[in-house]
Short mmCIF file of C-alpha atoms and ligand atoms in Angstrom, two decimals:
data_model
loop_
_atom_site.label_atom_id
_atom_site.label_comp_id
_atom_site.label_asym_id
_atom_site.label_seq_id
_atom_site.Cartn_x
_atom_site.Cartn_y
_atom_site.Cartn_z
CA MET A 1 -29.57 2.60 0.92
CA LEU A 2 -25.85 2.11 0.27
CA LEU A 3 -25.37 3.03 3.72
CA VAL A 4 -28.26 0.77 5.08
CA THR A 5 -26.83 -2.31 3.44
CA CYS A 6 -23.49 -1.62 4.81
CA LEU A 7 -24.88 -1.67 8.35
CA VAL A 8 -26.80 -4.82 7.68
CA LEU A 9 -23.69 -6.42 6.61
CA VAL A 10 -21.59 -5.47 9.49
CA GLY A 11 -24.73 -6.61 11.94
CA VAL A 12 -24.60 -9.83 10.41
CA SER A 13 -20.75 -10.48 10.37
CA SER A 14 -20.48 -9.48 13.86
CA THR A 15 -22.91 -12.36 14.98
CA LEU A 16 -20.82 -14.82 16.78
CA GLY A 17 -22.04 -18.25 16.39
CA LEU A 18 -21.04 -21.87 16.47
CA ASP A 19 -18.52 -22.67 13.43
CA ASN A 20 -18.64 -26.42 13.12
CA GLY A 21 -19.70 -26.26 9.27
CA LEU A 22 -23.12 -27.64 9.93
CA ALA A 23 -26.41 -26.32 9.98
CA LYS A 24 -25.83 -23.42 7.62
CA THR A 25 -29.60 -23.66 7.07
CA PRO A 26 -32.11 -24.89 9.71
CA PRO A 27 -31.59 -28.73 10.28
CA MET A 28 -34.47 -30.84 8.75
CA GLY A 29 -35.30 -34.53 9.76
CA TRP A 30 -37.27 -36.71 11.70
CA LEU A 31 -37.23 -37.29 15.58
CA THR A 32 -39.15 -39.92 17.64
CA TRP A 33 -40.57 -38.20 20.59
CA GLU A 34 -43.74 -36.02 19.96
CA ARG A 35 -45.33 -39.08 18.25
CA PHE A 36 -43.91 -42.11 19.71
CA ARG A 37 -42.99 -40.59 23.18
CA CYS A 38 -41.54 -43.22 25.66
CA ILE A 39 -43.44 -46.55 24.26
CA THR A 40 -41.07 -49.28 25.16
CA ASP A 41 -43.49 -52.39 25.11
CA CYS A 42 -43.03 -53.96 21.79
CA LYS A 43 -45.20 -56.73 22.32
CA LYS A 44 -48.35 -54.61 22.99
CA TYR A 45 -47.24 -51.92 20.20
CA PRO A 46 -44.99 -53.40 17.70
CA ASP A 47 -45.17 -50.65 15.10
CA GLU A 48 -45.09 -47.83 17.85
CA CYS A 49 -42.10 -48.79 20.38
CA ILE A 50 -38.78 -46.95 20.17
CA SER A 51 -36.81 -49.64 18.37
CA GLU A 52 -34.50 -50.58 15.57
CA ASN A 53 -37.61 -51.67 13.61
CA LEU A 54 -39.31 -48.12 13.94
CA ILE A 55 -35.87 -46.64 13.10
CA LYS A 56 -35.20 -48.58 9.96
CA ARG A 57 -39.03 -48.61 8.59
CA THR A 58 -38.67 -44.71 8.98
CA ALA A 59 -35.18 -44.58 7.17
CA ASP A 60 -37.01 -46.62 3.99
CA PHE A 61 -39.96 -44.40 3.91
CA MET A 62 -37.82 -41.08 4.14
CA VAL A 63 -36.23 -42.32 1.06
CA SER A 64 -38.71 -43.90 -0.70
CA GLU A 65 -41.69 -41.20 -0.25
CA GLY A 66 -39.43 -38.35 -0.87
CA TYR A 67 -38.82 -36.82 2.40
CA LEU A 68 -34.92 -37.06 1.82
CA ASP A 69 -34.96 -35.41 -1.49
CA ALA A 70 -37.11 -32.37 -0.03
CA GLY A 71 -34.35 -32.04 2.59
CA TYR A 72 -35.21 -33.92 5.73
CA GLU A 73 -31.94 -35.74 6.10
CA TYR A 74 -31.57 -36.38 10.00
CA LEU A 75 -33.21 -39.25 11.37
CA GLY A 76 -33.23 -39.04 15.31
CA ILE A 77 -33.94 -41.20 18.19
CA ASP A 78 -34.98 -39.49 21.31
CA ASP A 79 -35.38 -40.75 24.94
CA CYS A 80 -35.98 -44.55 25.98
CA TRP A 81 -33.56 -46.27 23.97
CA LEU A 82 -31.13 -47.19 26.84
CA GLU A 83 -30.87 -49.90 29.13
CA LYS A 84 -31.56 -48.75 32.67
CA LYS A 85 -27.89 -49.62 34.03
CA ARG A 86 -24.45 -48.84 32.37
CA GLY A 87 -22.40 -51.70 31.00
CA PRO A 88 -19.38 -53.51 33.31
CA ASP A 89 -17.28 -51.21 31.26
CA GLY A 90 -19.35 -48.09 32.33
CA ARG A 91 -20.45 -47.47 28.77
CA ILE A 92 -24.30 -46.54 28.10
CA VAL A 93 -25.89 -49.45 26.26
CA PRO A 94 -29.12 -49.40 24.04
CA ASP A 95 -31.98 -51.75 25.04
CA LYS A 96 -30.78 -55.13 24.38
CA GLU A 97 -34.33 -55.97 23.10
CA ARG A 98 -35.52 -53.22 21.03
CA PHE A 99 -32.21 -52.68 19.73
CA PRO A 100 -30.82 -56.15 19.19
CA ASN A 101 -27.87 -55.53 17.16
CA GLY A 102 -26.70 -52.81 18.89
CA MET A 103 -26.60 -48.92 17.58
CA LYS A 104 -23.85 -49.12 15.16
CA ALA A 105 -25.80 -51.29 13.16
CA VAL A 106 -28.70 -48.82 13.34
CA ALA A 107 -26.22 -46.11 12.21
CA ASP A 108 -25.01 -48.07 9.38
CA TYR A 109 -28.08 -48.69 8.19
CA ILE A 110 -29.32 -45.00 8.26
CA HIS A 111 -25.85 -44.16 6.69
CA SER A 112 -26.51 -46.86 3.90
CA LYS A 113 -29.66 -44.80 3.19
CA GLY A 114 -27.97 -41.50 2.70
CA LEU A 115 -29.52 -40.08 5.88
CA LYS A 116 -27.61 -39.01 8.93
CA PHE A 117 -28.36 -40.46 12.56
CA GLY A 118 -29.44 -38.43 15.52
CA MET A 119 -29.15 -39.61 19.07
CA TYR A 120 -30.48 -38.24 22.62
CA GLU A 121 -28.82 -38.04 25.91
CA ASP A 122 -29.15 -35.57 28.85
CA TYR A 123 -26.72 -33.53 30.63
CA GLY A 124 -28.00 -34.36 34.11
CA ASN A 125 -27.92 -37.77 36.04
CA LEU A 126 -30.80 -39.24 34.29
CA THR A 127 -32.61 -38.70 31.13
CA CYS A 128 -36.13 -37.01 31.59
CA ALA A 129 -37.57 -40.27 31.47
CA GLY A 130 -35.23 -42.17 34.02
CA TYR A 131 -32.23 -43.53 31.85
CA PRO A 132 -28.96 -43.07 32.62
CA GLY A 133 -27.37 -39.32 31.54
CA VAL A 134 -23.97 -38.29 30.70
CA LEU A 135 -22.95 -36.66 33.94
CA GLY A 136 -19.74 -37.70 35.27
CA ASN A 137 -19.07 -39.89 32.28
CA GLU A 138 -19.23 -37.32 29.36
CA ARG A 139 -15.85 -38.26 27.93
CA LEU A 140 -16.54 -41.74 27.66
CA ASP A 141 -20.45 -41.24 26.32
CA ILE A 142 -18.91 -38.94 23.48
CA GLN A 143 -16.49 -41.59 22.70
CA THR A 144 -19.46 -44.06 22.56
CA PHE A 145 -21.36 -41.81 20.33
CA VAL A 146 -18.32 -41.23 17.95
CA ASP A 147 -18.07 -45.18 17.86
CA TRP A 148 -21.50 -45.36 16.47
CA GLU A 149 -20.89 -42.44 14.22
CA ILE A 150 -23.84 -40.52 15.16
CA ASP A 151 -24.14 -37.40 13.46
CA TYR A 152 -26.50 -35.06 15.58
CA LEU A 153 -26.85 -34.97 19.30
CA LYS A 154 -29.84 -33.57 21.20
CA LEU A 155 -28.63 -33.07 25.18
CA ASP A 156 -31.65 -32.24 27.18
CA GLY A 157 -31.42 -30.87 30.61
CA CYS A 158 -33.59 -33.03 33.05
CA TYR A 159 -31.83 -33.73 36.74
CA ILE A 160 -29.23 -31.28 36.53
CA ASP A 161 -29.26 -27.41 38.09
CA PRO A 162 -30.22 -25.08 35.29
CA MET A 163 -27.62 -22.73 36.97
CA ALA A 164 -25.04 -25.15 36.21
CA MET A 165 -25.71 -25.43 32.62
CA ASP A 166 -24.06 -22.02 31.51
CA GLU A 167 -20.59 -23.93 31.99
CA GLY A 168 -21.96 -27.63 31.41
CA TYR A 169 -23.25 -27.17 28.02
CA PRO A 170 -20.13 -25.40 26.31
CA ALA A 171 -17.60 -27.67 28.12
CA PHE A 172 -19.53 -30.78 26.63
CA GLY A 173 -19.94 -28.86 23.16
CA LYS A 174 -15.83 -28.34 23.36
CA MET A 175 -15.40 -32.35 24.22
CA LEU A 176 -17.58 -32.92 21.07
CA ASN A 177 -15.46 -30.77 18.90
CA GLU A 178 -12.26 -32.15 20.12
CA THR A 179 -13.45 -35.75 18.91
CA GLY A 180 -12.92 -34.10 15.30
CA ARG A 181 -16.19 -35.64 14.01
CA GLN A 182 -18.60 -33.29 12.76
CA ILE A 183 -21.80 -33.89 15.27
CA LEU A 184 -24.52 -31.13 15.25
CA TYR A 185 -25.22 -29.88 18.59
CA SER A 186 -28.87 -29.56 19.87
CA CYS A 187 -28.79 -28.05 23.42
CA SER A 188 -32.12 -27.90 25.71
CA TRP A 189 -30.16 -25.21 27.83
CA PRO A 190 -32.50 -22.14 27.57
CA ALA A 191 -35.65 -24.35 27.96
CA TYR A 192 -34.81 -25.26 31.42
CA GLN A 193 -33.79 -21.50 32.27
CA GLU A 194 -36.39 -19.58 30.62
CA PRO A 195 -39.19 -20.90 32.88
CA GLU A 196 -37.13 -20.31 36.14
CA ASN A 197 -36.63 -16.80 35.15
CA ILE A 198 -32.97 -17.32 34.88
CA HIS A 199 -32.18 -14.99 31.94
CA PRO A 200 -30.39 -17.26 29.44
CA ASN A 201 -26.94 -16.09 27.72
CA TYR A 202 -28.11 -16.50 24.18
CA GLU A 203 -24.82 -15.00 23.06
CA SER A 204 -23.15 -17.86 24.61
CA ILE A 205 -25.95 -20.50 23.56
CA ALA A 206 -25.43 -19.41 20.08
CA GLU A 207 -21.79 -19.56 20.38
CA HIS A 208 -21.66 -23.00 21.49
CA CYS A 209 -24.90 -24.77 20.00
CA ASN A 210 -26.34 -25.49 16.31
CA LEU A 211 -29.93 -25.14 17.70
CA TRP A 212 -31.50 -24.87 20.83
CA ARG A 213 -35.15 -25.58 22.65
CA ASN A 214 -35.95 -22.20 24.16
CA TRP A 215 -39.53 -23.15 25.66
CA ASP A 216 -41.99 -25.86 26.43
CA ASP A 217 -42.21 -29.31 24.89
CA ILE A 218 -44.95 -29.13 22.00
CA GLU A 219 -47.68 -31.30 22.39
CA ASP A 220 -50.38 -32.65 19.63
CA SER A 221 -52.88 -29.73 19.91
CA TRP A 222 -53.86 -26.63 18.53
CA SER A 223 -53.67 -24.87 22.11
CA SER A 224 -50.03 -26.09 22.34
CA LEU A 225 -49.34 -24.97 18.87
CA THR A 226 -50.54 -21.45 19.55
CA SER A 227 -49.34 -21.28 23.14
CA ILE A 228 -45.74 -21.84 21.38
CA MET A 229 -46.22 -19.28 18.60
CA ASN A 230 -47.75 -16.66 21.07
CA TRP A 231 -44.43 -17.30 23.24
CA PHE A 232 -42.00 -16.79 20.33
CA GLY A 233 -43.94 -14.00 18.92
CA ASP A 234 -44.15 -12.19 22.46
CA ASN A 235 -40.46 -12.81 22.92
CA GLN A 236 -39.00 -12.25 19.49
CA ASP A 237 -37.11 -8.89 20.33
CA ARG A 238 -35.01 -11.07 22.38
CA LEU A 239 -34.59 -14.37 20.54
CA ALA A 240 -34.87 -13.57 16.79
CA LYS A 241 -31.55 -11.71 16.63
CA HIS A 242 -29.40 -14.86 17.62
CA ALA A 243 -30.66 -17.20 14.92
CA GLY A 244 -28.64 -17.31 11.85
CA PRO A 245 -26.47 -19.74 9.68
CA GLY A 246 -25.07 -22.33 12.21
CA HIS A 247 -27.14 -21.39 15.23
CA TRP A 248 -31.10 -21.44 15.28
CA ASN A 249 -33.99 -20.86 17.91
CA ASP A 250 -35.97 -24.16 18.05
CA PRO A 251 -39.58 -24.28 18.84
CA ASP A 252 -39.84 -27.92 18.68
CA MET A 253 -41.20 -30.88 16.55
CA LEU A 254 -43.88 -30.68 13.62
CA LEU A 255 -46.95 -32.01 14.82
CA ILE A 256 -48.27 -32.43 11.18
CA GLY A 257 -49.77 -35.77 10.14
CA ASN A 258 -50.71 -36.78 13.60
CA PHE A 259 -53.94 -36.33 15.75
CA GLY A 260 -54.44 -33.04 17.10
CA LEU A 261 -54.41 -30.72 14.02
CA THR A 262 -56.68 -30.30 11.17
CA ILE A 263 -55.33 -29.66 7.82
CA ASP A 264 -55.55 -26.08 8.16
CA GLN A 265 -53.75 -25.92 11.61
CA ALA A 266 -51.11 -28.16 10.20
CA ARG A 267 -50.60 -25.59 7.46
CA VAL A 268 -50.25 -23.02 10.19
CA GLN A 269 -47.39 -24.60 11.73
CA MET A 270 -45.68 -25.13 8.67
CA ALA A 271 -46.05 -21.62 7.70
CA VAL A 272 -45.25 -19.87 11.01
CA TRP A 273 -42.13 -22.39 11.14
CA ALA A 274 -40.79 -21.32 8.03
CA VAL A 275 -40.90 -17.89 8.95
CA LEU A 276 -39.28 -18.51 12.19
CA ALA A 277 -36.22 -20.18 10.41
CA ALA A 278 -37.12 -23.18 13.00
CA PRO A 279 -35.69 -26.65 12.34
CA LEU A 280 -38.25 -28.93 10.67
CA LEU A 281 -38.28 -31.92 12.73
CA MET A 282 -41.04 -34.14 11.77
CA SER A 283 -42.59 -36.56 14.26
CA THR A 284 -45.32 -38.56 12.84
CA ASP A 285 -45.74 -42.21 11.48
CA LEU A 286 -44.45 -41.90 7.93
CA THR A 287 -46.15 -45.47 6.96
CA THR A 288 -49.64 -44.24 7.47
CA ILE A 289 -49.50 -40.49 7.20
CA ARG A 290 -52.54 -39.15 5.13
CA PRO A 291 -51.61 -37.62 1.69
CA GLU A 292 -52.99 -34.28 2.39
CA PHE A 293 -50.49 -33.77 5.62
CA LYS A 294 -47.60 -35.18 3.39
CA GLU A 295 -48.31 -32.65 0.89
CA ILE A 296 -47.69 -30.05 3.68
CA LEU A 297 -44.69 -31.47 4.81
CA LEU A 298 -43.24 -31.75 1.11
CA ASN A 299 -44.31 -28.54 -0.03
CA LYS A 300 -41.06 -27.24 -1.74
CA ASP A 301 -41.84 -23.74 -1.70
CA ILE A 302 -42.26 -23.52 1.90
CA ILE A 303 -39.32 -25.47 2.60
CA ALA A 304 -37.30 -22.89 0.40
CA VAL A 305 -38.29 -20.17 2.71
CA ASN A 306 -37.70 -22.28 5.65
CA GLN A 307 -34.05 -23.08 3.99
CA ASP A 308 -33.36 -19.14 2.76
CA PRO A 309 -29.67 -18.79 2.94
CA MET A 310 -29.71 -15.49 4.24
CA GLY A 311 -31.20 -16.91 7.27
CA LYS A 312 -32.62 -14.35 9.16
CA GLN A 313 -35.52 -15.36 11.47
CA GLY A 314 -38.82 -13.86 10.60
CA LEU A 315 -41.07 -11.69 13.24
CA ARG A 316 -44.60 -11.37 14.22
CA VAL A 317 -45.22 -7.85 12.74
CA TRP A 318 -48.76 -7.09 13.34
CA LYS A 319 -51.50 -8.74 15.64
CA LYS A 320 -54.90 -7.76 16.61
CA THR A 321 -56.67 -9.64 19.64
CA GLY A 322 -60.44 -9.13 19.90
CA ARG A 323 -62.96 -9.89 22.76
CA GLY A 324 -61.11 -12.89 24.41
CA SER A 325 -58.70 -15.08 22.55
CA ARG A 326 -61.08 -15.90 19.81
CA ALA A 327 -60.35 -13.16 17.35
CA ARG A 328 -56.57 -13.44 17.48
CA LEU A 329 -55.30 -12.27 14.07
CA GLU A 330 -51.62 -12.01 13.14
CA ILE A 331 -49.03 -11.54 10.33
CA TRP A 332 -45.64 -13.06 10.23
CA ASN A 333 -43.00 -11.87 7.87
CA ARG A 334 -39.58 -13.02 6.90
CA GLU A 335 -37.27 -11.18 4.66
CA LEU A 336 -35.61 -13.46 2.27
CA HIS A 337 -32.14 -13.31 0.56
CA ASP A 338 -33.13 -12.18 -3.10
CA ASP A 339 -35.21 -9.02 -1.61
CA SER A 340 -38.38 -10.81 -1.42
CA PHE A 341 -40.76 -11.44 1.55
CA ALA A 342 -42.66 -14.18 3.05
CA LEU A 343 -45.91 -13.19 4.83
CA ALA A 344 -47.89 -15.57 6.71
CA PHE A 345 -51.57 -14.35 7.46
CA VAL A 346 -52.70 -16.60 10.52
CA SER A 347 -56.03 -16.70 11.92
CA GLN A 348 -56.12 -18.17 15.51
CA ARG A 349 -59.86 -17.93 15.62
CA ASP A 350 -61.41 -21.34 16.66
CA ASP A 351 -64.95 -20.05 16.59
CA GLY A 352 -65.49 -21.24 13.22
CA ILE A 353 -65.70 -17.79 11.60
CA PRO A 354 -63.75 -17.13 8.31
CA TYR A 355 -61.71 -13.84 8.45
CA ALA A 356 -61.29 -11.37 5.53
CA ALA A 357 -59.63 -7.87 5.48
CA GLU A 358 -57.46 -5.86 3.84
CA PHE A 359 -53.96 -4.69 4.83
CA SER A 360 -51.88 -1.84 4.34
CA PHE A 361 -48.02 -1.84 3.54
CA GLU A 362 -47.34 -0.48 6.91
CA GLU A 363 -49.28 -3.08 8.67
CA MET A 364 -47.49 -5.77 6.66
CA SER A 365 -44.11 -4.40 7.23
CA LEU A 366 -43.53 -4.60 3.59
CA PRO A 367 -41.49 -1.88 1.81
CA GLN A 368 -43.51 0.14 -0.53
CA ALA A 369 -42.84 -1.46 -4.19
CA ASP A 370 -45.09 -3.17 -6.87
CA TYR A 371 -44.97 -6.97 -6.27
CA GLU A 372 -46.30 -10.17 -7.92
CA VAL A 373 -47.67 -12.14 -4.87
CA TYR A 374 -47.45 -16.21 -4.97
CA ASP A 375 -49.58 -18.35 -2.81
CA LEU A 376 -47.25 -20.74 -1.16
CA TYR A 377 -50.17 -23.38 -0.65
CA LYS A 378 -51.19 -22.93 -4.25
CA ASP A 379 -55.10 -22.40 -3.58
CA GLU A 380 -54.86 -19.16 -5.51
CA LYS A 381 -53.60 -17.78 -8.86
CA GLN A 382 -50.57 -15.29 -9.03
CA ARG A 383 -51.72 -11.78 -7.86
CA TYR A 384 -50.20 -8.23 -8.54
CA LEU A 385 -50.06 -5.77 -5.98
CA LYS A 386 -49.36 -2.18 -6.90
CA SER A 387 -47.69 0.18 -4.48
CA ASN A 388 -50.78 2.55 -3.84
CA GLU A 389 -53.15 -0.59 -3.13
CA ASP A 390 -54.13 -2.61 0.14
CA PHE A 391 -53.50 -6.44 0.13
CA GLY A 392 -56.97 -8.36 0.61
CA VAL A 393 -56.76 -11.56 2.38
CA ARG A 394 -59.51 -14.42 3.51
CA ILE A 395 -58.36 -17.10 6.04
CA ASN A 396 -59.96 -19.94 7.10
CA PRO A 397 -60.95 -20.50 10.94
CA SER A 398 -57.62 -21.55 12.56
CA GLY A 399 -55.92 -21.41 9.33
CA VAL A 400 -53.35 -19.27 7.48
CA LYS A 401 -52.65 -17.47 3.88
CA PHE A 402 -49.02 -17.53 3.08
CA TYR A 403 -47.71 -15.85 0.21
CA LYS A 404 -44.27 -14.99 -1.26
CA PHE A 405 -44.21 -11.14 -2.45
CA VAL A 406 -41.40 -10.70 -5.06
CA PRO A 407 -40.76 -7.27 -6.08
CA LYS A 408 -41.82 -6.59 -9.72
CA SER A 409 -38.18 -5.26 -10.62
CA LYS A 410 -36.82 -8.65 -9.59
CA VAL A 411 -39.33 -10.73 -11.56
CA GLU A 412 -38.54 -8.51 -14.84
CA LYS A 413 -34.84 -8.97 -14.18
CA SER A 414 -35.25 -12.63 -13.78
CA HIS A 415 -37.45 -12.77 -17.09
CA SER A 416 -35.36 -10.61 -19.36
CA SER A 417 -32.44 -10.94 -21.48
CA ARG A 418 -28.59 -11.24 -20.30
CA VAL A 419 -28.09 -7.58 -21.43
CA ALA A 420 -31.34 -6.31 -19.80
CA THR A 421 -30.35 -7.93 -16.78
CA ILE A 422 -26.95 -6.19 -16.84
CA ASP A 423 -28.95 -2.82 -17.48
CA ALA A 424 -30.79 -3.42 -14.56
CA VAL A 425 -27.88 -4.11 -12.12
CA VAL A 426 -26.24 -0.77 -13.48
CA ASN A 427 -29.53 1.18 -12.79
CA ALA A 428 -30.05 -0.35 -9.66
CA VAL A 429 -26.27 0.38 -8.56
CA LEU A 430 -26.98 3.95 -9.91
CA ASN A 431 -30.28 4.49 -7.90
CA LYS A 432 -28.45 3.59 -4.87
CA ASP A 433 -27.04 6.89 -4.48
C1 NAG B 1 -26.08 -37.00 40.93
O1 NAG B 1 -26.18 -38.16 41.46
C2 NAG B 1 -24.86 -38.19 42.29
C3 NAG B 1 -24.64 -39.55 42.89
O2 NAG B 1 -26.13 -40.09 43.29
C4 NAG B 1 -24.95 -37.00 43.40
O3 NAG B 1 -23.96 -37.01 44.53
C5 NAG B 1 -25.48 -35.64 42.61
O4 NAG B 1 -25.81 -34.80 43.93
C6 NAG B 1 -26.66 -35.80 41.71
N1 NAG B 1 -26.56 -34.87 40.89
C7 NAG B 1 -27.40 -34.22 40.79
C8 NAG B 1 -27.39 -32.57 39.83
O5 NAG B 1 -28.54 -34.30 40.82
C1 NAG B 2 -14.05 -27.40 16.20
O1 NAG B 2 -14.10 -25.90 16.42
C2 NAG B 2 -13.17 -25.16 15.44
C3 NAG B 2 -13.04 -23.64 15.88
O2 NAG B 2 -14.47 -23.46 16.17
C4 NAG B 2 -13.84 -25.54 14.19
O3 NAG B 2 -13.11 -24.61 12.90
C5 NAG B 2 -13.74 -26.82 13.97
O4 NAG B 2 -14.50 -26.83 12.74
C6 NAG B 2 -14.68 -27.45 14.77
N1 NAG B 2 -14.42 -28.92 14.56
C7 NAG B 2 -15.45 -30.01 14.43
C8 NAG B 2 -15.36 -31.16 14.28
O5 NAG B 2 -16.61 -29.67 15.19
#
């Protein structure tokens, strides 16, 4: 046991990763893209266009509705904030009608609320939506961002050769670092290489980026959500080991609160994103979100799983595919810093049939022990699982059951007196041999 512990520690400390003091746990915040896209017509869509208005309104709600308190601290603008042409001094310029007071004013407002400011650019000639990219103006644009006091930069990868990214993204990161301003660096680097079958150099990516999009943009549907989950599960042996404090895989934004997911499906995304140690970036209208969805986004116990300080990305440990894709069932398991485990039992069945089954410790990839089991969505009472029993689960169609398994020994320790705790520690140390 002691030997195993030592090996694990060595494994963790030898992982190289970006060391800019940021993203020790997966970043949490809000981003415009998935919900508000590239809506630029403020006359037709005054509440939805990418504008100072939208950002200020969202900042207000992030604070007043408890999102900031829950950990969502970054407020980010994605594409479509720019004028189509650079200014006479060569600088990028925010759209003059939609950001009439400039970007520094937006940043000041966001900071005055205790939030942090995220911005978007693209490493190529143009952004994906056709606005000026940074290529050829990297230093000037970074200086502009520093002048605006941004805290987070998502650097997309349209209009650039994916082969050039292995040098380009690190070079840009070095320039960011040299400004001395702490700016969280979100790279889209592997997301443009994976589909081209160029093997992304994840060692280098984790060394230069705080987070990185690996795969497709998420869209507002159950089929998009499950295809991304499946891709992360199928490729976990390559991906999971590169995640850790300071550097994270990013399966993309949370759809929760929008149009395409039911409540059960929204719960699936929140649970699986927590297991994946994924950035939690909402993209929804916080002024009109239904309370059932808001409750999912603000679930403290699930956020705690996502933000677990050990920072170990969880795995899809079991799956069963029935006839067609309709009966797909899976277990996702994340080990937490306090020897407990978060397990998501997901049913991808969309044929309306609920699922019930018993699972063995082996199927759950759970170390044999007695556990107290807590339903993180709080539909069920606390349960006890003995080391010689199977664990019974019922899951709604296209739904999830998400539990925390706390070893009984841990529970007793935390409930007993100080002396007893010391005894337990001594025993635990003795038992290791
Ligand atoms: C960027 O634009 C310049 C000038 O039009 C062009 O020469 C260059 O090939 C473009 N680069 C890419 C990667 O498209
Ligand atoms: C720049 O990089 C060094 C070395 O990794 C790191 O210690 C420092 O915190 C970084 N500074 C900023 C502002 O990111």
